Amino acid sequence: MAEGGGWRPPRPCEAYRAEWELCRSAGHFLHHYYVHGERPACGQWGRDLASCREWEERRSAEAQRSLCESERARVRATQRHPMVWTPRQSPPADWHLPLPRDKDG
C-alpha cells in the first residue's frame, strides 16, 4: 500500500459501520447461530471501524497496518474454500436432445 497521504482505507468507514451493525443484528445472530451453531464474531468489524475512524482523524500508521492486515485475512479466508462445481469448458455433447420421459407419464 502507498504510504502517506495517498493511501485510502480498502473500504469507506461507512461500510465497516454497516457490516458491524449487520453482524450485531438479531436476524443475523439467529441465522448465524442456526447455520453454524455458534454466536457470530463481530469484534473484528468493530476493530476495523475504530481503525478506519482513527485513520481518518489522525492518519495513524498503526490503523493503516491494522486495516490492511484485516482485509488480507478476509481475502485469505474466502480463498481457503475450494470451488464446489468444476467449471465446464463446453456443453455436453447431447445437450440438444429431448429429456427422457418418465415411464409413469
Short mmCIF file of C-alpha atoms in Angstrom, two decimals:
data_model
loop_
_atom_site.label_atom_id
_atom_site.label_comp_id
_atom_site.label_asym_id
_atom_site.label_seq_id
_atom_site.Cartn_x
_atom_site.Cartn_y
_atom_site.Cartn_z
CA MET A 1 0.00 0.00 0.00
CA ALA A 2 1.13 3.52 -0.65
CA GLU A 3 2.49 5.40 2.32
CA GLY A 4 1.44 8.87 3.33
CA GLY A 5 -1.47 10.99 2.18
CA GLY A 6 -2.27 8.97 -0.97
CA TRP A 7 -3.37 5.86 0.90
CA ARG A 8 -7.09 5.27 1.46
CA PRO A 9 -8.77 2.53 3.51
CA PRO A 10 -9.84 -0.51 1.47
CA ARG A 11 -13.49 0.35 2.24
CA PRO A 12 -15.17 3.56 3.37
CA CYS A 13 -15.72 3.78 7.13
CA GLU A 14 -19.47 3.69 6.48
CA ALA A 15 -19.05 0.16 5.06
CA TYR A 16 -17.32 -1.03 8.24
CA ARG A 17 -20.08 0.55 10.35
CA ALA A 18 -22.80 -1.12 8.24
CA GLU A 19 -21.10 -4.53 8.49
CA TRP A 20 -20.67 -4.15 12.25
CA GLU A 21 -24.33 -3.20 12.73
CA LEU A 22 -25.49 -6.05 10.50
CA CYS A 23 -23.34 -8.52 12.39
CA ARG A 24 -24.87 -7.39 15.69
CA SER A 25 -28.48 -7.51 14.43
CA ALA A 26 -30.95 -10.06 15.80
CA GLY A 27 -31.70 -11.52 12.37
CA HIS A 28 -28.04 -12.12 11.61
CA PHE A 29 -27.49 -13.60 15.07
CA LEU A 30 -30.34 -16.09 14.61
CA HIS A 31 -29.24 -17.04 11.08
CA HIS A 32 -25.60 -17.47 12.06
CA TYR A 33 -26.47 -19.47 15.16
CA TYR A 34 -28.81 -21.72 13.15
CA VAL A 35 -26.28 -22.34 10.38
CA HIS A 36 -23.03 -22.55 12.37
CA GLY A 37 -24.20 -23.40 15.90
CA GLU A 38 -22.29 -20.50 17.47
CA ARG A 39 -22.59 -16.79 18.00
CA PRO A 40 -21.23 -14.58 15.22
CA ALA A 41 -17.87 -12.95 15.94
CA CYS A 42 -18.43 -9.24 15.34
CA GLY A 43 -15.36 -7.93 17.13
CA GLN A 44 -13.22 -7.62 14.02
CA TRP A 45 -15.78 -5.37 12.32
CA GLY A 46 -15.77 -3.13 15.41
CA ARG A 47 -11.96 -3.00 15.46
CA ASP A 48 -11.89 -2.21 11.74
CA LEU A 49 -14.40 0.60 12.22
CA ALA A 50 -12.30 2.06 15.04
CA SER A 51 -9.12 1.78 12.93
CA CYS A 52 -10.82 3.42 9.96
CA ARG A 53 -12.01 6.33 12.09
CA GLU A 54 -8.56 6.67 13.64
CA TRP A 55 -7.04 6.77 10.16
CA GLU A 56 -9.47 9.48 9.05
CA GLU A 57 -8.86 11.59 12.17
CA ARG A 58 -5.12 11.11 12.83
CA ARG A 59 -3.63 9.30 9.78
CA SER A 60 -2.26 6.69 12.19
CA ALA A 61 0.22 4.21 10.68
CA GLU A 62 -0.96 1.59 13.17
CA ALA A 63 -4.57 2.00 11.98
CA GLN A 64 -3.42 1.68 8.37
CA ARG A 65 -1.50 -1.51 9.13
CA SER A 66 -4.44 -2.95 11.07
CA LEU A 67 -6.89 -2.32 8.23
CA CYS A 68 -4.56 -3.81 5.62
CA GLU A 69 -3.97 -6.96 7.70
CA SER A 70 -7.68 -7.36 8.36
CA GLU A 71 -8.59 -7.11 4.68
CA ARG A 72 -5.82 -9.56 3.72
CA ALA A 73 -7.16 -12.03 6.30
CA ARG A 74 -10.68 -11.69 4.82
CA VAL A 75 -9.36 -12.38 1.32
CA ARG A 76 -7.40 -15.43 2.55
CA ALA A 77 -10.49 -16.75 4.34
CA THR A 78 -12.58 -16.59 1.16
CA GLN A 79 -9.84 -18.27 -0.89
CA ARG A 80 -9.48 -21.10 1.62
CA HIS A 81 -12.63 -22.88 0.44
CA PRO A 82 -12.38 -24.82 -2.84
CA MET A 83 -14.98 -24.46 -5.56
CA VAL A 84 -17.94 -26.84 -5.29
CA TRP A 85 -18.51 -27.19 -9.02
CA THR A 86 -15.88 -27.69 -11.69
CA PRO A 87 -16.42 -25.12 -14.44
CA ARG A 88 -17.25 -26.63 -17.83
CA GLN A 89 -15.19 -25.79 -20.88
CA SER A 90 -18.01 -26.72 -23.29
CA PRO A 91 -21.61 -28.01 -23.07
CA PRO A 92 -22.34 -31.76 -23.01
CA ALA A 93 -22.43 -33.43 -26.43
CA ASP A 94 -26.14 -34.36 -26.11
CA TRP A 95 -27.40 -31.06 -24.72
CA HIS A 96 -29.82 -30.52 -27.64
CA LEU A 97 -31.61 -33.89 -27.34
CA PRO A 98 -35.05 -34.07 -25.62
CA LEU A 99 -35.12 -35.12 -21.98
CA PRO A 100 -36.11 -38.73 -21.26
CA ARG A 101 -39.77 -39.25 -20.35
CA ASP A 102 -40.90 -40.95 -17.17
CA LYS A 103 -42.44 -44.42 -17.58
CA ASP A 104 -45.42 -43.30 -15.43
CA GLY A 105 -46.22 -40.25 -17.50
#
